Amino acid sequence: MPGVPRNGDHKGVTDSRPDTAAKGDIIRYPCPWCGAAADEVDGCSGCGRPADPDAVNIVRLDARIAECAVQVQQARQAFDRASGHLADAQARRTAAYFRLRFRVRPVTAQAPSPETGAAPPAAGRGAGPAPEQARPEVGTATPDAQHTKAETSPRTVQTILFVLGGILLGSAAVVFTTVAWSSSGIAGKAVILAGFTVLALGIPPVALNRRLRGTAETFATLGLLLLPLDGYAAWHVNLAGLADTLNPGMYASGVSVVSAVVAAGYGIACRGLAAPRLVAVVVAQPALPLLALAQNAAAAGWSVLLTILAALNVGLSWLAGVDRSPAGRARRILAGVLAGTWLLAATGTGLVALLVATDLAGAAGAAGAVLAATAVLLGTALLLRTTPLPEITMACGVGLVAIAAYRTSTEAWPELDIL
């Protein structure tokens, strides 16, 4: 018997397969102990052991399994045939519906629809059903059906119009701010621009309640991108004396931070939207570079600030990786690309500062900036663990450390300069 251990060969037993036909309905099986012929009545003919119930049950279940397998195969074939008949009937009815709708325009109130399943109306009083045309194949559509399927649903048209309206509104706001800025009073234009922003940010909650997600995303993006323009308008009208008390770079950096915070909070308030968080990541990027510009930072200072910005983007990318949704993946990719860009800029700026340094203090500061960028670069590569990124990054890091060490050493001991 398959699957049952045998202790040896026995004469007279030439086939170990179960035989249920030798003694009528008595089940025969090979003895699991000695391999001799056995049955459920007399037991083993070799070692004399009584009938083993498990061995008997195995033979009985083998026969039952074979019967069930046949029944399952027959049921599967019947299901496949029924599924084919169903698909054929649905395709024929859909083709007939579209042929009728193409002939009868406009469609009357009694016209059938694919959802209701109602019978098509008769062509006239006492008229029989229209003669059936060529029977379409399953999964194909007739020319009439293709012509009718091109029609757009009212909800799709509504969404497209909302998106186009948002684009036009954004274009109007940009043109209004840039081209027509000098044609009227600055205070009035600032008020109108703020009204545009409030209007754009008020539409997404209403659109979400009506399940117009694309419309909500469009207007949310538009309204949040108008926030920096509002800050620009507030600066020009000298709101609360901003232009008199703050440095332009400091103010622009603050506007970037405030816009990012508002966008992030708006995304939390409207949980169904993905655009606000992406906008928050984008508008937060200029904050540190504008701060460095306001402070007239040297090359080493620029490198440090860009390294900090790259590290923040790495953290955002890592946090976004927890969200497995498409929006989360988009935020992760965006933050990762920005982190790589700022890291390259920080490394290049630090190397420039290192090469142009004229004293030990300048060389040490530039070397520290380069080492900080290298540390963030290595940490990012180890966090991603994408082969061969860690190996390549490690090689680049060793080179950067060597350059920083050599340049600092030559400033401390000029006799070591061999270049």
Short mmCIF file of C-alpha atoms in Angstrom, two decimals, residues 53-351:
data_model
loop_
_atom_site.label_atom_id
_atom_site.label_comp_id
_atom_site.label_asym_id
_atom_site.label_seq_id
_atom_site.Cartn_x
_atom_site.Cartn_y
_atom_site.Cartn_z
CA PRO A 53 -8.66 -0.24 11.16
CA ASP A 54 -6.46 2.58 9.87
CA ALA A 55 -5.19 0.55 6.95
CA VAL A 56 -8.75 -0.50 6.11
CA ASN A 57 -9.90 3.11 6.38
CA ILE A 58 -7.11 4.26 4.07
CA VAL A 59 -8.20 1.84 1.36
CA ARG A 60 -11.84 2.84 1.79
CA LEU A 61 -11.02 6.57 1.65
CA ASP A 62 -8.85 6.07 -1.43
CA ALA A 63 -11.88 4.71 -3.24
CA ARG A 64 -14.03 7.56 -1.91
CA ILE A 65 -11.47 10.16 -3.00
CA ALA A 66 -11.47 8.76 -6.52
CA GLU A 67 -15.28 9.02 -6.66
CA CYS A 68 -15.24 12.60 -5.33
CA ALA A 69 -12.59 13.61 -7.85
CA VAL A 70 -14.82 12.43 -10.67
CA GLN A 71 -17.79 14.30 -9.22
CA VAL A 72 -15.72 17.49 -8.81
CA GLN A 73 -14.54 17.26 -12.41
CA GLN A 74 -18.10 16.83 -13.64
CA ALA A 75 -19.30 19.77 -11.52
CA ARG A 76 -16.46 21.96 -12.82
CA GLN A 77 -17.37 21.15 -16.40
CA ALA A 78 -21.04 21.92 -15.72
CA PHE A 79 -20.07 25.24 -14.11
CA ASP A 80 -17.90 26.18 -17.08
CA ARG A 81 -20.75 25.44 -19.48
CA ALA A 82 -23.23 27.47 -17.41
CA SER A 83 -20.77 30.39 -17.18
CA GLY A 84 -20.34 30.35 -20.94
CA HIS A 85 -24.11 30.38 -21.48
CA LEU A 86 -24.47 33.28 -19.04
CA ALA A 87 -21.74 35.35 -20.69
CA ASP A 88 -23.21 34.63 -24.12
CA ALA A 89 -26.70 35.71 -23.01
CA GLN A 90 -25.39 38.90 -21.41
CA ALA A 91 -23.40 39.82 -24.51
CA ARG A 92 -26.36 39.20 -26.79
CA ARG A 93 -28.69 41.28 -24.61
CA THR A 94 -26.20 44.16 -24.38
CA ALA A 95 -25.71 44.18 -28.13
CA ALA A 96 -29.49 44.17 -28.69
CA TYR A 97 -29.94 47.04 -26.22
CA PHE A 98 -27.31 49.20 -27.93
CA ARG A 99 -28.72 48.45 -31.38
CA LEU A 100 -32.16 49.52 -30.20
CA ARG A 101 -30.85 52.65 -28.49
CA PHE A 102 -28.91 53.65 -31.60
CA ARG A 103 -32.05 53.32 -33.73
CA VAL A 104 -34.42 55.08 -31.31
CA ARG A 105 -33.23 58.64 -30.55
CA PRO A 106 -34.04 60.18 -28.21
CA VAL A 107 -34.46 57.18 -25.92
CA THR A 108 -38.02 56.95 -24.60
CA ALA A 109 -38.86 56.47 -20.94
CA GLN A 110 -39.63 52.80 -21.60
CA ALA A 111 -36.27 52.12 -23.18
CA PRO A 112 -34.35 49.33 -21.48
CA SER A 113 -31.05 49.86 -19.77
CA PRO A 114 -28.22 47.44 -19.11
CA GLU A 115 -28.81 47.75 -15.37
CA THR A 116 -32.58 47.21 -15.16
CA GLY A 117 -32.87 44.27 -17.47
CA ALA A 118 -36.29 45.44 -18.79
CA ALA A 119 -37.46 44.12 -22.13
CA PRO A 120 -37.14 46.53 -25.08
CA PRO A 121 -40.36 48.27 -26.20
CA ALA A 122 -42.12 47.09 -29.32
CA ALA A 123 -41.61 49.11 -32.47
CA GLY A 124 -45.34 49.66 -32.89
CA ARG A 125 -48.80 48.45 -31.83
CA GLY A 126 -49.01 44.74 -32.41
CA ALA A 127 -45.56 44.64 -33.88
CA GLY A 128 -43.44 41.69 -33.03
CA PRO A 129 -39.86 41.84 -31.88
CA ALA A 130 -37.33 43.16 -34.30
CA PRO A 131 -35.56 40.52 -36.31
CA GLU A 132 -32.31 39.49 -34.68
CA GLN A 133 -29.21 40.60 -36.51
CA ALA A 134 -25.94 38.81 -36.70
CA ARG A 135 -25.22 37.27 -33.33
CA PRO A 136 -22.22 38.92 -31.71
CA GLU A 137 -19.45 36.87 -30.22
CA VAL A 138 -18.91 36.84 -26.48
CA GLY A 139 -16.67 39.71 -25.34
CA THR A 140 -17.07 41.75 -28.57
CA ALA A 141 -19.08 44.91 -29.15
CA THR A 142 -21.02 45.90 -32.25
CA PRO A 143 -20.32 49.23 -34.00
CA ASP A 144 -23.54 50.63 -32.50
CA ALA A 145 -22.40 49.60 -29.05
CA GLN A 146 -18.99 51.19 -29.54
CA HIS A 147 -20.65 54.40 -30.74
CA THR A 148 -22.93 54.55 -27.69
CA LYS A 149 -20.19 53.65 -25.18
CA ALA A 150 -18.30 56.78 -26.20
CA GLU A 151 -20.96 58.89 -24.47
CA THR A 152 -19.81 60.41 -21.18
CA SER A 153 -21.77 60.12 -17.96
CA PRO A 154 -23.05 63.31 -16.29
CA ARG A 155 -20.77 62.79 -13.27
CA THR A 156 -17.71 62.54 -15.52
CA VAL A 157 -18.71 65.71 -17.35
CA GLN A 158 -19.25 67.44 -14.02
CA THR A 159 -15.83 66.40 -12.75
CA ILE A 160 -14.11 67.54 -15.95
CA LEU A 161 -15.83 70.91 -15.77
CA PHE A 162 -14.81 71.35 -12.14
CA VAL A 163 -11.18 70.51 -12.95
CA LEU A 164 -11.15 72.87 -15.91
CA GLY A 165 -12.74 75.55 -13.75
CA GLY A 166 -10.02 75.10 -11.15
CA ILE A 167 -7.29 75.38 -13.77
CA LEU A 168 -8.85 78.51 -15.22
CA LEU A 169 -9.25 80.03 -11.77
CA GLY A 170 -5.60 79.34 -10.99
CA SER A 171 -4.50 80.83 -14.30
CA ALA A 172 -6.62 83.91 -13.63
CA ALA A 173 -5.07 84.30 -10.18
CA VAL A 174 -1.53 84.06 -11.55
CA VAL A 175 -2.24 86.53 -14.35
CA PHE A 176 -3.99 88.83 -11.91
CA THR A 177 -1.00 88.78 -9.57
CA THR A 178 1.78 89.15 -12.13
CA VAL A 179 0.47 91.07 -15.15
CA ALA A 180 -2.30 93.26 -13.75
CA TRP A 181 -0.54 94.04 -10.47
CA SER A 182 0.20 97.66 -11.35
CA SER A 183 -3.21 98.56 -12.79
CA SER A 184 -5.11 99.10 -9.53
CA GLY A 185 -4.62 99.68 -5.83
CA ILE A 186 -2.43 97.20 -4.01
CA ALA A 187 -4.79 96.85 -1.05
CA GLY A 188 -7.76 95.99 -3.24
CA LYS A 189 -5.80 93.39 -5.17
CA ALA A 190 -4.58 91.81 -1.95
CA VAL A 191 -8.16 91.51 -0.71
CA ILE A 192 -9.30 89.94 -3.98
CA LEU A 193 -6.40 87.48 -3.93
CA ALA A 194 -7.26 86.49 -0.35
CA GLY A 195 -10.88 86.00 -1.45
CA PHE A 196 -9.73 83.67 -4.24
CA THR A 197 -7.73 81.65 -1.71
CA VAL A 198 -10.63 81.30 0.73
CA LEU A 199 -12.97 80.33 -2.09
CA ALA A 200 -10.57 77.69 -3.44
CA LEU A 201 -10.03 76.18 0.01
CA GLY A 202 -13.76 76.14 0.73
CA ILE A 203 -14.71 74.07 -2.31
CA PRO A 204 -12.86 70.75 -1.52
CA PRO A 205 -14.96 69.79 1.56
CA VAL A 206 -18.15 70.28 -0.46
CA ALA A 207 -16.73 68.31 -3.39
CA LEU A 208 -15.67 65.47 -1.08
CA ASN A 209 -19.20 65.23 0.34
CA ARG A 210 -20.44 64.76 -3.24
CA ARG A 211 -17.68 62.23 -4.00
CA LEU A 212 -15.92 64.52 -6.49
CA ARG A 213 -12.42 63.60 -5.39
CA GLY A 214 -10.63 64.94 -8.48
CA THR A 215 -12.34 68.28 -8.13
CA ALA A 216 -11.44 68.49 -4.45
CA GLU A 217 -7.79 67.66 -5.15
CA THR A 218 -7.61 70.33 -7.88
CA PHE A 219 -9.08 73.15 -5.81
CA ALA A 220 -7.12 72.17 -2.69
CA THR A 221 -3.87 72.34 -4.64
CA LEU A 222 -4.87 75.67 -6.16
CA GLY A 223 -5.85 77.25 -2.84
CA LEU A 224 -2.72 76.07 -1.02
CA LEU A 225 -0.43 77.29 -3.80
CA LEU A 226 -2.11 80.69 -3.54
CA LEU A 227 -0.91 81.04 0.06
CA PRO A 228 2.61 82.19 -0.91
CA LEU A 229 1.00 84.76 -3.22
CA ASP A 230 -1.06 85.99 -0.27
CA GLY A 231 2.18 86.39 1.68
CA TYR A 232 3.64 88.35 -1.22
CA ALA A 233 0.59 90.61 -1.27
CA ALA A 234 0.77 91.15 2.49
CA TRP A 235 4.41 92.23 2.12
CA HIS A 236 3.59 94.73 -0.62
CA VAL A 237 0.74 96.33 1.30
CA ASN A 238 3.03 96.40 4.36
CA LEU A 239 0.44 94.63 6.48
CA ALA A 240 1.06 95.37 10.18
CA GLY A 241 4.38 96.95 9.24
CA LEU A 242 5.93 93.72 7.94
CA ALA A 243 8.04 95.40 5.28
CA ASP A 244 9.48 97.84 7.81
CA THR A 245 10.43 95.37 10.55
CA LEU A 246 11.46 92.12 8.84
CA ASN A 247 14.23 91.16 6.48
CA PRO A 248 12.82 90.10 3.08
CA GLY A 249 14.61 86.76 3.21
CA MET A 250 13.44 86.09 6.78
CA TYR A 251 9.87 87.01 5.83
CA ALA A 252 9.92 84.77 2.73
CA SER A 253 11.27 81.89 4.82
CA GLY A 254 8.49 82.43 7.36
CA VAL A 255 5.86 82.48 4.59
CA SER A 256 7.22 79.15 3.35
CA VAL A 257 6.99 77.59 6.82
CA VAL A 258 3.49 78.96 7.47
CA SER A 259 2.27 77.75 4.07
CA ALA A 260 3.65 74.27 4.76
CA VAL A 261 2.02 74.13 8.19
CA VAL A 262 -1.33 75.30 6.81
CA ALA A 263 -1.14 72.74 3.98
CA ALA A 264 -0.33 69.92 6.41
CA GLY A 265 -3.16 70.95 8.73
CA TYR A 266 -5.56 71.22 5.79
CA GLY A 267 -4.59 67.69 4.73
CA ILE A 268 -5.32 66.41 8.24
CA ALA A 269 -8.68 68.19 8.29
CA CYS A 270 -9.64 66.80 4.86
CA ARG A 271 -8.56 63.20 5.32
CA GLY A 272 -9.70 62.12 1.89
CA LEU A 273 -7.25 64.43 0.09
CA ALA A 274 -3.69 63.57 -0.91
CA ALA A 275 -2.64 66.82 -2.60
CA PRO A 276 -2.29 68.99 0.56
CA ARG A 277 0.49 66.84 1.99
CA LEU A 278 2.38 66.91 -1.29
CA VAL A 279 1.97 70.69 -1.42
CA ALA A 280 3.23 70.92 2.18
CA VAL A 281 6.41 69.06 1.22
CA VAL A 282 6.99 71.30 -1.81
CA VAL A 283 6.34 74.70 -0.21
CA ALA A 284 8.49 73.85 2.82
CA GLN A 285 11.63 73.38 0.70
CA PRO A 286 12.63 77.07 0.23
CA ALA A 287 12.50 77.85 3.97
CA LEU A 288 16.12 77.01 4.90
CA PRO A 289 17.72 78.30 1.66
CA LEU A 290 15.86 81.62 2.09
CA LEU A 291 17.07 81.74 5.69
CA ALA A 292 20.66 81.22 4.54
CA LEU A 293 20.19 83.95 1.94
CA ALA A 294 18.85 86.34 4.57
CA GLN A 295 21.84 85.67 6.85
CA ASN A 296 24.38 86.05 4.01
CA ALA A 297 25.75 82.63 4.91
CA ALA A 298 29.11 81.50 3.59
CA ALA A 299 29.55 78.39 1.48
CA ALA A 300 30.08 76.20 4.54
CA GLY A 301 26.92 77.58 6.14
CA TRP A 302 24.97 76.88 2.97
CA SER A 303 26.28 73.32 3.01
CA VAL A 304 25.17 72.79 6.62
CA LEU A 305 21.68 74.20 5.99
CA LEU A 306 21.25 72.12 2.82
CA THR A 307 22.38 69.04 4.75
CA ILE A 308 19.76 69.71 7.42
CA LEU A 309 17.12 70.14 4.70
CA ALA A 310 18.19 66.85 3.08
CA ALA A 311 17.99 65.07 6.45
CA LEU A 312 14.47 66.42 7.00
CA ASN A 313 13.41 65.11 3.59
CA VAL A 314 14.93 61.72 4.39
CA GLY A 315 12.83 61.64 7.56
CA LEU A 316 9.71 62.58 5.57
CA SER A 317 10.42 59.82 3.06
CA TRP A 318 10.85 57.28 5.85
CA LEU A 319 7.61 58.36 7.55
CA ALA A 320 5.73 58.27 4.24
CA GLY A 321 6.94 54.69 3.71
CA VAL A 322 4.56 53.55 6.47
CA ASP A 323 1.61 54.57 4.28
CA ARG A 324 1.16 51.92 1.57
CA SER A 325 -1.40 53.93 -0.40
CA PRO A 326 -0.56 55.55 -3.75
CA ALA A 327 -0.52 58.96 -2.05
CA GLY A 328 1.98 57.68 0.51
CA ARG A 329 4.20 56.27 -2.21
CA ALA A 330 4.02 59.60 -4.06
CA ARG A 331 5.11 61.49 -0.93
CA ARG A 332 7.93 59.03 -0.36
CA ILE A 333 9.22 59.38 -3.92
CA LEU A 334 8.94 63.19 -3.84
CA ALA A 335 10.75 63.49 -0.51
CA GLY A 336 13.41 61.02 -1.64
CA VAL A 337 14.11 62.94 -4.85
CA LEU A 338 14.31 66.21 -2.94
CA ALA A 339 16.61 64.65 -0.34
CA GLY A 340 18.98 63.41 -3.02
CA THR A 341 19.00 66.80 -4.74
CA TRP A 342 19.76 68.69 -1.55
CA LEU A 343 22.45 66.18 -0.56
CA LEU A 344 24.24 66.65 -3.86
CA ALA A 345 23.98 70.44 -3.48
CA ALA A 346 25.25 70.29 0.12
CA THR A 347 28.20 68.08 -0.82
CA GLY A 348 29.17 70.26 -3.77
CA THR A 349 28.89 73.46 -1.73
CA GLY A 350 30.98 71.96 1.07
CA LEU A 351 33.69 70.87 -1.36
#
